[in-house]
Amino acid sequence: MLTALGIKYTVVGHSERRSIQGESDSLIASKCKYAQEQGLTVIGCIGELLEERQAEKTMEVCQRQLSAYAKEMKSWDQFVLAYEPVWAIGTGMTATPDQAQQVHSDLRKWLAENISPEVANNLRIIYGGSVSAENCDELSTMADVDGFLVGGASLKPDQFEKIATCTN
């Protein structure tokens, strides 16, 4: 139905679905598989809570979530990975460019070791934690940040235009 309307992408696994609706990693992975079977490209979200970051469990959480996707993956060509630290969504806080780069780099390393070097090199990994006109330039300079998943700033035309045209 969505593809008949010209829709090509869907977001799966956003933190609100995980926390408010109680969606598990396995349910989210099943939704990813189903969406791909319907011809959609999935933007699959992963990310840690503030207390998980403070306990230095960022990669443990992200790898668990990514592993669930991998178990159900129909096609890595129909998948975009969105790292969204939950502590940064809608809070005005954002990961520093170096923090975002480190997580994205570690995710690529995990993909290379657990899926394939080809997937690790070709998969788009985007950042989605309170991206704004003020931080997009610096974030976009990071080698492993391939773009952004924009939330609240997409509702502010001046902010969104700056983010949409941000290139480095």
Short mmCIF file of C-alpha atoms in Angstrom, two decimals:
data_model
loop_
_atom_site.label_atom_id
_atom_site.label_comp_id
_atom_site.label_asym_id
_atom_site.label_seq_id
_atom_site.Cartn_x
_atom_site.Cartn_y
_atom_site.Cartn_z
CA MET A 1 0.00 0.00 0.00
CA LEU A 2 2.71 2.53 0.91
CA THR A 3 4.76 1.79 -2.18
CA ALA A 4 1.63 2.33 -4.31
CA LEU A 5 1.60 5.89 -2.93
CA GLY A 6 5.22 6.41 -3.97
CA ILE A 7 6.62 6.04 -0.45
CA LYS A 8 10.08 4.48 -0.54
CA TYR A 9 11.27 4.63 3.09
CA THR A 10 9.93 3.82 6.52
CA VAL A 11 11.38 4.37 9.99
CA VAL A 12 11.48 1.32 12.27
CA GLY A 13 12.68 1.01 15.86
CA HIS A 14 12.50 4.63 16.93
CA SER A 15 13.01 5.09 20.66
CA GLU A 16 9.42 6.18 21.29
CA ARG A 17 8.18 2.90 19.79
CA ARG A 18 10.61 1.00 21.98
CA SER A 19 9.82 2.88 25.21
CA ILE A 20 6.17 3.94 24.90
CA GLN A 21 4.85 0.97 22.91
CA GLY A 22 7.22 -1.54 24.50
CA GLU A 23 8.44 -2.89 21.17
CA SER A 24 11.22 -5.43 21.60
CA ASP A 25 14.32 -5.79 19.46
CA SER A 26 12.88 -8.95 17.87
CA LEU A 27 9.52 -7.31 17.06
CA ILE A 28 11.30 -4.34 15.50
CA ALA A 29 13.47 -6.69 13.43
CA SER A 30 10.35 -8.52 12.23
CA LYS A 31 8.83 -5.19 11.19
CA CYS A 32 12.02 -4.41 9.28
CA LYS A 33 11.81 -7.71 7.41
CA TYR A 34 8.13 -7.20 6.59
CA ALA A 35 8.71 -3.64 5.33
CA GLN A 36 11.55 -4.83 3.09
CA GLU A 37 9.35 -7.63 1.75
CA GLN A 38 6.85 -4.91 0.78
CA GLY A 39 9.55 -3.11 -1.21
CA LEU A 40 10.39 -0.40 1.31
CA THR A 41 13.84 0.72 2.38
CA VAL A 42 14.02 0.68 6.17
CA ILE A 43 15.64 3.36 8.29
CA GLY A 44 16.41 1.22 11.32
CA CYS A 45 16.99 3.13 14.54
CA ILE A 46 19.29 2.09 17.35
CA GLY A 47 20.58 3.96 20.38
CA GLU A 48 21.22 3.97 24.09
CA LEU A 49 19.61 5.63 27.11
CA LEU A 50 21.56 8.20 29.14
CA GLU A 51 22.17 5.75 31.97
CA GLU A 52 23.49 3.18 29.47
CA ARG A 53 25.92 5.76 28.04
CA GLN A 54 27.04 6.74 31.55
CA ALA A 55 27.60 3.04 32.35
CA GLU A 56 29.72 2.78 29.16
CA LYS A 57 27.25 0.34 27.58
CA THR A 58 26.64 2.28 24.36
CA MET A 59 28.10 -0.34 22.04
CA GLU A 60 26.64 -3.25 23.99
CA VAL A 61 23.15 -1.78 23.50
CA CYS A 62 23.70 -0.77 19.87
CA GLN A 63 25.20 -4.14 18.95
CA ARG A 64 22.29 -5.99 20.57
CA GLN A 65 19.79 -3.89 18.60
CA LEU A 66 21.75 -4.21 15.34
CA SER A 67 22.16 -7.95 15.83
CA ALA A 68 18.37 -8.32 16.03
CA TYR A 69 18.01 -6.51 12.69
CA ALA A 70 20.74 -8.70 11.18
CA LYS A 71 18.92 -11.92 12.14
CA GLU A 72 15.85 -10.87 10.13
CA MET A 73 17.54 -8.85 7.38
CA LYS A 74 16.16 -9.46 3.91
CA SER A 75 18.50 -7.06 2.13
CA TRP A 76 21.21 -4.74 3.42
CA ASP A 77 20.67 -2.77 0.21
CA GLN A 78 17.22 -1.84 1.55
CA PHE A 79 18.48 -0.66 4.92
CA VAL A 80 19.82 2.59 6.36
CA LEU A 81 21.10 2.51 9.94
CA ALA A 82 20.22 5.49 12.15
CA TYR A 83 22.18 5.95 15.35
CA GLU A 84 19.95 7.97 17.66
CA PRO A 85 21.23 8.26 21.21
CA VAL A 86 17.96 8.31 23.15
CA TRP A 87 19.38 10.82 25.62
CA ALA A 88 19.77 13.32 22.76
CA ILE A 89 16.32 13.02 21.16
CA GLY A 90 14.26 16.14 21.75
CA THR A 91 16.43 17.24 24.66
CA GLY A 92 18.60 19.75 22.84
CA MET A 93 21.58 17.63 23.91
CA THR A 94 23.55 16.03 21.13
CA ALA A 95 26.49 13.73 20.91
CA THR A 96 29.64 15.61 20.13
CA PRO A 97 30.91 15.03 16.61
CA ASP A 98 33.69 12.87 18.05
CA GLN A 99 31.19 10.78 20.07
CA ALA A 100 29.00 10.28 17.00
CA GLN A 101 32.02 9.36 14.87
CA GLN A 102 33.25 6.85 17.45
CA VAL A 103 29.89 5.04 17.60
CA HIS A 104 29.49 5.07 13.80
CA SER A 105 33.04 3.75 13.38
CA ASP A 106 32.45 1.01 15.96
CA LEU A 107 29.21 0.05 14.18
CA ARG A 108 31.08 -0.28 10.87
CA LYS A 109 33.68 -2.46 12.59
CA TRP A 110 30.92 -4.68 14.01
CA LEU A 111 29.30 -4.95 10.58
CA ALA A 112 32.63 -5.88 8.96
CA GLU A 113 33.26 -8.60 11.55
CA ASN A 114 29.71 -9.97 11.81
CA ILE A 115 28.12 -9.37 8.40
CA SER A 116 30.72 -8.52 5.74
CA PRO A 117 33.29 -5.86 4.89
CA GLU A 118 31.19 -4.98 1.83
CA VAL A 119 28.12 -4.22 3.94
CA ALA A 120 30.25 -2.26 6.41
CA ASN A 121 31.67 -0.11 3.62
CA ASN A 122 28.41 0.45 1.73
CA LEU A 123 25.80 0.81 4.45
CA ARG A 124 24.66 4.37 5.12
CA ILE A 125 24.86 5.16 8.83
CA ILE A 126 23.08 8.38 9.70
CA TYR A 127 22.95 10.36 12.94
CA GLY A 128 19.68 11.41 14.53
CA GLY A 129 20.13 12.92 17.97
CA SER A 130 18.91 16.55 18.04
CA VAL A 131 20.47 17.50 14.73
CA SER A 132 20.20 21.26 14.22
CA ALA A 133 21.37 24.06 11.95
CA GLU A 134 23.98 24.81 14.62
CA ASN A 135 25.59 21.37 14.74
CA CYS A 136 25.05 19.86 11.27
CA ASP A 137 28.19 21.33 9.67
CA GLU A 138 30.52 19.89 12.27
CA LEU A 139 28.72 16.53 12.43
CA SER A 140 28.84 16.22 8.65
CA THR A 141 32.65 16.41 8.67
CA MET A 142 32.89 13.07 10.46
CA ALA A 143 34.09 10.27 8.18
CA ASP A 144 31.44 7.73 9.20
CA VAL A 145 28.43 10.06 9.53
CA ASP A 146 26.62 9.60 6.20
CA GLY A 147 23.72 11.97 6.82
CA PHE A 148 21.01 12.79 9.31
CA LEU A 149 17.61 11.64 10.53
CA VAL A 150 16.03 14.97 11.40
CA GLY A 151 13.31 15.24 14.03
CA GLY A 152 12.03 18.49 15.52
CA ALA A 153 14.23 20.69 13.34
CA SER A 154 12.29 19.44 10.30
CA LEU A 155 9.35 21.51 11.54
CA LYS A 156 11.39 24.72 11.47
CA PRO A 157 11.88 25.78 7.83
CA ASP A 158 15.04 27.85 8.39
CA GLN A 159 16.66 25.07 10.45
CA PHE A 160 15.62 22.34 8.05
CA GLU A 161 16.86 24.18 4.96
CA LYS A 162 20.29 24.58 6.56
CA ILE A 163 20.43 20.90 7.51
CA ALA A 164 19.15 19.72 4.12
CA THR A 165 21.79 21.71 2.29
CA CYS A 166 24.62 20.90 4.70
CA THR A 167 27.45 19.27 2.78
CA ASN A 168 31.02 18.58 3.83
#
